[in-house]
Each structure stands twice: as C-alpha cells, then as structure tokens.
Short mmCIF file of C-alpha atoms and ligand atoms in Angstrom, two decimals:
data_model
loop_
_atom_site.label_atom_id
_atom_site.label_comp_id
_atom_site.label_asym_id
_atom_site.label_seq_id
_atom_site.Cartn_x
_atom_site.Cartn_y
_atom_site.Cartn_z
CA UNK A 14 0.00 0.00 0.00
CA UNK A 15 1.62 3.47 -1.36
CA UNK A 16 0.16 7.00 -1.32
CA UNK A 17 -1.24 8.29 -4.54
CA UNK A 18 0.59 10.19 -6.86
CA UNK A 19 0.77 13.95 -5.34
CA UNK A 20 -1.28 16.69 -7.55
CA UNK A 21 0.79 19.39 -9.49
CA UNK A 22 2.01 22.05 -7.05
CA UNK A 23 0.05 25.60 -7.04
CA UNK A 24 3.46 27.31 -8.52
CA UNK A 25 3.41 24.85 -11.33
CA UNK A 26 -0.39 25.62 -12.76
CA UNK A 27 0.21 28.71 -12.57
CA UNK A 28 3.44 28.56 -15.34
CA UNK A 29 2.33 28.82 -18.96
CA UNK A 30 3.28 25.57 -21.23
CA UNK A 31 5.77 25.74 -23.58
CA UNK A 32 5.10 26.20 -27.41
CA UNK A 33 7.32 26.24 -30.30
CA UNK A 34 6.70 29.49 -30.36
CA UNK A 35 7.93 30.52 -26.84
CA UNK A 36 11.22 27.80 -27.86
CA UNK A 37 11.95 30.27 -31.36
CA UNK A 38 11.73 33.71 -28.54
CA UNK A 39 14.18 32.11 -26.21
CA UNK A 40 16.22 31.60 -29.42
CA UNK A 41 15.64 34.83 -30.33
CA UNK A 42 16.41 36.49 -27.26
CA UNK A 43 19.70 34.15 -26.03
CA UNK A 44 17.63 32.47 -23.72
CA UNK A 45 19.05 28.91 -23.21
CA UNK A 46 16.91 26.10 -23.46
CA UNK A 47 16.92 23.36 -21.05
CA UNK A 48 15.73 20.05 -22.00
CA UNK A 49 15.77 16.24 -20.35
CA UNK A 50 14.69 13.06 -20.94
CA UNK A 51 12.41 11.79 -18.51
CA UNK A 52 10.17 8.07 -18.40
CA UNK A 53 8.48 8.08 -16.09
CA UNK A 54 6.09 9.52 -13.40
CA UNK A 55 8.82 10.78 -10.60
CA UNK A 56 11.05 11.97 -13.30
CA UNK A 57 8.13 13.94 -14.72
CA UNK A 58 7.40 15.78 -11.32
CA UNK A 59 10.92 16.45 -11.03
CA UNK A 60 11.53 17.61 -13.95
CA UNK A 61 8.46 19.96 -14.07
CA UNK A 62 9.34 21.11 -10.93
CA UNK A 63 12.52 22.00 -11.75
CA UNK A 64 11.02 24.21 -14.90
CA UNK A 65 12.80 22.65 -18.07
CA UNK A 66 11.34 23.83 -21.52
CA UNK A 67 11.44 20.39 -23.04
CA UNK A 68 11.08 16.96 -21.98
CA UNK A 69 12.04 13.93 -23.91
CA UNK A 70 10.73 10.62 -23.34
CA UNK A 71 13.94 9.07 -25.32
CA UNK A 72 13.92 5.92 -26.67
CA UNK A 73 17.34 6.36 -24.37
CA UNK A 74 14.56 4.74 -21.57
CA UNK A 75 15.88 1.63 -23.67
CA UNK A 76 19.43 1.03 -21.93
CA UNK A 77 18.13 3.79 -19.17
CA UNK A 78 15.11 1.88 -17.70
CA UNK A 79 14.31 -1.77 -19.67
CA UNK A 80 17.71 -3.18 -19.60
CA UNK A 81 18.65 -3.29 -23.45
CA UNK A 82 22.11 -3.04 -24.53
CA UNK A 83 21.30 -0.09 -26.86
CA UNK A 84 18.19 2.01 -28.14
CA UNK A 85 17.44 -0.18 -31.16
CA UNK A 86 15.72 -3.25 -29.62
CA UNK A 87 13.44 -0.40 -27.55
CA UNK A 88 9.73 -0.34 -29.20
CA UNK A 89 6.74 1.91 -29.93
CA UNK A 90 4.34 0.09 -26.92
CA UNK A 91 7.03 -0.42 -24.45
CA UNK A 92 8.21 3.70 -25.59
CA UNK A 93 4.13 4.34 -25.36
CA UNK A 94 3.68 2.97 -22.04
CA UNK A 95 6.29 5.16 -20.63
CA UNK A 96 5.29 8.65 -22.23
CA UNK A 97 2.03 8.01 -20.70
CA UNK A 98 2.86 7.65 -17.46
CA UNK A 99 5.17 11.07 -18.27
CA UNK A 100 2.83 12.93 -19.44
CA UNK A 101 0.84 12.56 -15.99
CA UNK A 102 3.17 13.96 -14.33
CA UNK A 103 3.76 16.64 -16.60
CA UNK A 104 2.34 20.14 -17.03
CA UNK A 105 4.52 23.46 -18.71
CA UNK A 106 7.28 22.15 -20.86
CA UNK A 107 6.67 20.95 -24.51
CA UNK A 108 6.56 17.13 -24.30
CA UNK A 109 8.82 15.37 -27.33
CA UNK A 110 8.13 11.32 -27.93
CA UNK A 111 11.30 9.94 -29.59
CA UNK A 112 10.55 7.58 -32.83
CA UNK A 113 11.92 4.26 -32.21
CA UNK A 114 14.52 2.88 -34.62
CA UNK A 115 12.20 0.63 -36.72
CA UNK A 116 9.14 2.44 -36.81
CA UNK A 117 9.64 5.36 -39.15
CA UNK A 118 11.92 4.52 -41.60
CA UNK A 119 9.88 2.26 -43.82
CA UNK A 120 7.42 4.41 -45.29
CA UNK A 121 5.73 8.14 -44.61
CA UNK A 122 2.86 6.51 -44.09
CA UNK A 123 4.60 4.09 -41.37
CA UNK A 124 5.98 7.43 -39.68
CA UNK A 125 3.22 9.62 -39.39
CA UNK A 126 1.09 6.92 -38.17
CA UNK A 127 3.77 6.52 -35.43
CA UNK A 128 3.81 9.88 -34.77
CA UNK A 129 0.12 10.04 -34.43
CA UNK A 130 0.29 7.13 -31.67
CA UNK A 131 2.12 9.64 -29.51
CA UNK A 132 0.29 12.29 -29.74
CA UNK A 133 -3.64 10.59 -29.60
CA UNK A 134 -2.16 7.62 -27.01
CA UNK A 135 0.37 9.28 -24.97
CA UNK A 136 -0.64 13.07 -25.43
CA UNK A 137 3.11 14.00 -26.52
CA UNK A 138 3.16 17.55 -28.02
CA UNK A 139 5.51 16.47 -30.92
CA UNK A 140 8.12 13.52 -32.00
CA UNK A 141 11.90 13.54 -33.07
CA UNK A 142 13.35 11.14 -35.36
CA UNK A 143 17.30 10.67 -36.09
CA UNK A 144 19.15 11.13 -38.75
CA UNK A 145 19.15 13.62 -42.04
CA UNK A 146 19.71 11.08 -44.74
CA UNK A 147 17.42 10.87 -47.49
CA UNK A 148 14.90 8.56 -45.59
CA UNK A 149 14.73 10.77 -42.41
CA UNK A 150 14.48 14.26 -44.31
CA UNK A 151 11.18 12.71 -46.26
CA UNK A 152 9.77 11.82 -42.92
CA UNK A 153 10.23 14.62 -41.41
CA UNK A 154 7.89 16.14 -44.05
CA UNK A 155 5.80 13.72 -43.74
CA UNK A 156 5.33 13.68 -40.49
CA UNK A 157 5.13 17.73 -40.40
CA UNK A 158 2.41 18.17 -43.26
CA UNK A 159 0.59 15.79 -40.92
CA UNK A 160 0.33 18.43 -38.73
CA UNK A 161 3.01 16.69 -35.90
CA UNK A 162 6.20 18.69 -35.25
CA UNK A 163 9.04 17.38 -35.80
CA UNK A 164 12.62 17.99 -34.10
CA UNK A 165 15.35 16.13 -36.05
CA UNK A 166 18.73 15.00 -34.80
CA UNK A 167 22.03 14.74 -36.47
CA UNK A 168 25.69 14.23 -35.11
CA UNK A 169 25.92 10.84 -33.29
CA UNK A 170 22.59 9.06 -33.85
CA UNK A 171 22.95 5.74 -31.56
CA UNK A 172 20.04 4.22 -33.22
CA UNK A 173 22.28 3.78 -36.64
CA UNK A 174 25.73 4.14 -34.11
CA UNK A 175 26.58 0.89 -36.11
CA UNK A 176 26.42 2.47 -39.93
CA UNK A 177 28.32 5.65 -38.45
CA UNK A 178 31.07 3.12 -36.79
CA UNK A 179 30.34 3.34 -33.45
CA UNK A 180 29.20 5.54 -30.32
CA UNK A 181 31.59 8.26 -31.39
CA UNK A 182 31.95 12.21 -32.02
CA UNK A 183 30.73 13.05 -35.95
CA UNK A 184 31.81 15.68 -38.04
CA UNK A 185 35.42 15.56 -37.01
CA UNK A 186 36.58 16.28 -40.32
CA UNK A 187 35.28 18.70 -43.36
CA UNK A 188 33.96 16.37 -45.10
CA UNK A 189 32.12 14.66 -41.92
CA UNK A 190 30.97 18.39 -40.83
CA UNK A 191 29.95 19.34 -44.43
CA UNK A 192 27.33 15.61 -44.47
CA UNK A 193 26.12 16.70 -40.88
CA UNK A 194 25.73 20.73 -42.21
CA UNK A 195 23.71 19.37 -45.10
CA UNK A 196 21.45 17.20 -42.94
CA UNK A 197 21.02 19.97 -40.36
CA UNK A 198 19.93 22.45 -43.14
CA UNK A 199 17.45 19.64 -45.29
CA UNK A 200 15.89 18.75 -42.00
CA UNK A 201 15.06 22.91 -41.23
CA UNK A 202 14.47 22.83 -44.53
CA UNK A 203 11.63 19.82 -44.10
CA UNK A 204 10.00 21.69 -41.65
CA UNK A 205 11.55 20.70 -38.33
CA UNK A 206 10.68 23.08 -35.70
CA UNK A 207 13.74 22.05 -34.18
CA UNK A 208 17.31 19.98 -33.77
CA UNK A 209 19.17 18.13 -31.45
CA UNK A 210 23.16 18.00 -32.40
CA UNK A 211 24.67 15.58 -30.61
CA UNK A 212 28.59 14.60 -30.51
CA UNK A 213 30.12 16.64 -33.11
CA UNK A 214 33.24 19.25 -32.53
CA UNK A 215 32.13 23.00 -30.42
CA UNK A 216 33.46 24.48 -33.70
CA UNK A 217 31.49 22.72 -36.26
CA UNK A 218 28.43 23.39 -34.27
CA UNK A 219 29.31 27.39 -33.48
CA UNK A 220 29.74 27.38 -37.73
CA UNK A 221 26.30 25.60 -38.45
CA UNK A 222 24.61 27.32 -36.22
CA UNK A 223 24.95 30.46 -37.91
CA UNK A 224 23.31 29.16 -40.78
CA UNK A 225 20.33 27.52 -39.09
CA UNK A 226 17.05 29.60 -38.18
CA UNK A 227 15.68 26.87 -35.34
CA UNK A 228 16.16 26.39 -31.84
CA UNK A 229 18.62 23.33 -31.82
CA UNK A 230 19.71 21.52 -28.57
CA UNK A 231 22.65 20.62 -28.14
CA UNK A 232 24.89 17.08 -26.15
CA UNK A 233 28.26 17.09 -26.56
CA UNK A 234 27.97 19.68 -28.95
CA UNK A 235 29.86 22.80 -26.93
CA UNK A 236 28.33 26.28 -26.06
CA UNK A 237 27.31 27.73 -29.34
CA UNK A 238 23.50 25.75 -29.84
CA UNK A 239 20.40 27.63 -28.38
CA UNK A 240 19.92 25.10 -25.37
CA UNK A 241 21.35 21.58 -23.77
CA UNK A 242 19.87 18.68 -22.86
CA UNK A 243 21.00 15.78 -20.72
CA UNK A 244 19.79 12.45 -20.33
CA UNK A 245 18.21 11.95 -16.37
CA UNK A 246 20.00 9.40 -15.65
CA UNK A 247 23.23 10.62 -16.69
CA UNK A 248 23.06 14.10 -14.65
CA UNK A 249 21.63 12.41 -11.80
CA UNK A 250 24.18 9.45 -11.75
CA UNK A 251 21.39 6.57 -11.77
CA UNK A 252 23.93 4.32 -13.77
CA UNK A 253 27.03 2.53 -13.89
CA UNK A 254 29.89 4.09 -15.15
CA UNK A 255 30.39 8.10 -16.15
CA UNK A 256 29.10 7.44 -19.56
CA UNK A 257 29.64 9.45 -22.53
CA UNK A 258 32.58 12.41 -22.13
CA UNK A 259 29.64 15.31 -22.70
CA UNK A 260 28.25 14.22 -19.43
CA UNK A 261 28.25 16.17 -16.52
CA UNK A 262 27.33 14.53 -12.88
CA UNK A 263 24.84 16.47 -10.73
CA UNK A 264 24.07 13.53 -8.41
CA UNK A 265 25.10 10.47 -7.68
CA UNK A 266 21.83 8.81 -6.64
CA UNK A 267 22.60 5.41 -7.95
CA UNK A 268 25.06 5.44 -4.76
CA UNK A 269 22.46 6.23 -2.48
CA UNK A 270 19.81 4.04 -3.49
CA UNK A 271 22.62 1.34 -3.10
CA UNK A 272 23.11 1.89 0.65
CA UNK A 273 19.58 2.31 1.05
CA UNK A 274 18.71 -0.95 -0.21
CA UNK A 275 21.42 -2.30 1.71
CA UNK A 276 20.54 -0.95 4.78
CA UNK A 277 17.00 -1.82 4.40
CA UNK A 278 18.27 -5.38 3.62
CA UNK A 279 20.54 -5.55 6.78
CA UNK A 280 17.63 -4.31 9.11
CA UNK A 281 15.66 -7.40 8.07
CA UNK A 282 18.27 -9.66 8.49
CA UNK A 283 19.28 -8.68 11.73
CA UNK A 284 15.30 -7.78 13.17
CA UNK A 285 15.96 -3.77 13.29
CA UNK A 286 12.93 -3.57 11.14
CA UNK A 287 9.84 -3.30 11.24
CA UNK A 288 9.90 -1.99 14.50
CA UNK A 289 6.41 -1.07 16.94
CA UNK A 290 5.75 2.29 14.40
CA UNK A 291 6.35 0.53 11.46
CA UNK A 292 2.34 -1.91 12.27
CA UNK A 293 -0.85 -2.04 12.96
CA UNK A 294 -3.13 -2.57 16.14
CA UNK A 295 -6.17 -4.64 16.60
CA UNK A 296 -8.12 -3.71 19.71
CA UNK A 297 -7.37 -6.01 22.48
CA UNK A 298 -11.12 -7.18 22.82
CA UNK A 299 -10.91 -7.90 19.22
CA UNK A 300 -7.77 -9.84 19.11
CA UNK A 301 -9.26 -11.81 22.45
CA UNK A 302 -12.16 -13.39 19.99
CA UNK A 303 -9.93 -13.44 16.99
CA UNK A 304 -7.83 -16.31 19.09
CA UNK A 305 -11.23 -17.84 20.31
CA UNK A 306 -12.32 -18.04 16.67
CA UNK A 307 -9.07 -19.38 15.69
CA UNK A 308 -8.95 -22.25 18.76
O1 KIV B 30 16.98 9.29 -26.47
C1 KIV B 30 17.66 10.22 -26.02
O2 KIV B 30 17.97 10.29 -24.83
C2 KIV B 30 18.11 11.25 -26.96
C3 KIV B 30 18.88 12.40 -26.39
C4 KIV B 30 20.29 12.02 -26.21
C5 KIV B 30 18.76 13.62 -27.22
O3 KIV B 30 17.86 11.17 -28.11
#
C-alpha cells in the first residue's frame, strides 16, 4: 500500500506551457533552453518542478530503464507505455516522444502513423526522429504536413551508431561536418521546428549554427546551440559508469539508493525492522475473539 501520486504544485499551474513558439523567442532572445529526458512519473514531477522547456521521453529509456544493450531493440508500446505515465506527471514544458529505430523509416505513411500514436495515445506535443539522410528528411515532411512537429537529430545518432562506426563524435573532419551541415539544413528545410546536435566538434556546431534559423539543442555539442539537454539518468548518476565524455554529474543517486537498499536489507536480516511504528493494532477485545475463533 503506497500513497497516490501527489497533484501538481500551485506554482506549477500557474506557469504557462511551452510552445514552439515561446522555444523560437528564447532563441531569439539568447535564452538557453533546457531540455531532459524523462520516463516516467517521478522523473516527470521532477523535472516539471525543476522548470525545463522540453522533456524527452527518449527511446534512451531503452538502456536507461528496460535493460537493453542499446536504443534499437526499444519499441513503440514499451516507448508508449512510458510517455504516458510522463505525461501525468507533466504540465509546462513541450513534451517530445522519440521515434523508435524501426518504426519510421519504412514508409511516410509508417511514420506519421507513429507519430500520431504519440500524440492521440500518450498526449506527446511532438516527435523527433534521427538522422538527415534521405529517408529521415522525407519523414520529417511527412510527419510535419501531418500536422506533428518534428525535431530532427544529427551528429551521433545511436540508433544507426553501427552504420556511423560506433558511439563516437561526428563531423570531425570537413567532409564529416559538411554531411552533418547538409542534414542539419534539409531537416530545417523539411520543416523541423527544431534539432538536437549531438557529438560533433564546439566548432562545427558554433559554424552551423549560424546558418540555421531553429532552436537546436545541443549534447556534446559545446556552447554555441540555443539550449542543452541531458539524459536523467546521466546528470543524476542513476547508472554505472560516467558514460559518454559530454556528461556532466549532478548527483550520484545510484550510490544512495545502493546503501539504502542495503541498509534496508541488513535491518531485516538482523530484526531492526519493522519496529512497533512501522504496524498495525487490533483492539485487544478484538484480538481476544480473533484467538477464540481461531482455537
Ligand atoms: O533518447 C535520447 O535520450 C536522446 C537524447 C540524447 C537527445 O535522443
């Protein structure tokens, strides 16, 4: 037996939600955008409290949260089930469902009909898909003359990390920075309201930037783009390992929930817990003709 789920606090209703069109005035105006991936309901509230413009339920939840190796094996209902419970908890910022590797790439009617699924099932405000090949560019369009933004995402793409050679930086020479330029500009181009660029050299991102008109987010990606995002479990240090060399530790709660598991654990072994606080009573009377019943 748990306690419900707590209602959104008074300071948080009274916050406007984010639209694209508040994300192209922070752009505008210099004002960094903060976005993080978040899948589930605590992460929600936490992240909502903490008053991030944009939260992504990443298909990152695959490795993050369901034990995968990597983000491809991750799909649509498991990605579904988790942006619902999300979007729950979830109130201002603009709410981004990520497009799982394998159900966008086959057709534009495939991908808008996955887009659609997380907007009418999971009430996600828009959908990002990776890559600015051919294939992604088309359904971005796709997607967007469906009426869904789109944010794209070039740079490292870990769903095709195995075409691109690896999880590694892109772009790190001209030829490199000129493919992930190109994609950058066809997927504005498409319509994308938005970009992530992710893993590529500060300097090839401070030079593309000045040719691109969107708010793009950057990870590993240096200074220059409009806004950063992080995944949660990274910052927060609910994982193994330091991960990726863009990330930056704000917690290490993976630490702490260790001790506190083994704590609780050695309290049961050794009869600390429960203690008198931790149970119920039963009125003596009661308890008298609960033994007579059971005699
Ligand atoms: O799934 C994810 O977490 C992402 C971010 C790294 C942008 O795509």
């Amino acid at each position: 037996m748990s306690s419900p789920p707590r209602e959104p606090s008074a300071d948080r209703q009274e916050r406007k939600p984010i639209t694209l069109l508040k994300l192209a005035e922070k752009r505008a105006l210099g004002e960094p955008i903060v976005m993080v991936t978040a899948y589930d309901h605590p992460s929600a509230l936490l992240v909502e409290d903490a008053s991030v413009d944009v939260v992504l339920v990443g298909d990152s939840a695959a490795n993050n949260v369901l034990g995968y190796r990597d983000t491809v094996p991750i799909t649509m209902d498991e990605l579904l089930m988790l942006a619902r419970a999300v979007r729950r908890g979830l109130t201002t910022p603009l709410m981004v469902g990520d497009l799982p590797f394998g159900s966008y790439e086959v057709s534009d009617e495939q991908a808008v009909r996955t887009a659609l699924r997380f907007v009418k099932e999971a009430g996600c405000d828009a959908v990002k898909l990776e890559g600015g090949g051919a294939t992604s560019v088309a359904r971005a369009r796709a997607i967007v003359a469906a009426g869904i933004p789109v944010m794209g995402h070039v740079g490292l793409t870990p769903q095709t990390a195995t075409a691109l050679g690896g999880y590694r930086a892109q772009g790190r020479n001209a030829q490199a920075a000129a493919r992930v330029a190109r994609e950058a500009l066809a997927l504005q181009e498409a319509g994308c309201f938005s970009l992530v660029f992710e893993a590529i050299p500060s300097q090839v991102a401070e030079e593309i930037m000045r040719r691109i008109e969107i708010p793009v987010i950057g990870i590993g990606a240096g200074p220059a783009t409009d806004g950063q995002v992080l995944v949660f479990h990274d910052l927060l240090g609910i994982r193994e390992g330091l991960g990726a060399r863009f990330v930056k530790r704000y917690a290490n709660i993976q630490d702490e929930m260790a001790a506190g598991v083994a704590a609780f654990a050695e309290d049961v072994r050794t009869g600390r817990y429960p203690e008198a606080q931790h149970g119920y009573a039963i009125d003596a009377g009661e308890l008298q003709a609960f033994r007579q019943h059971l005699a």
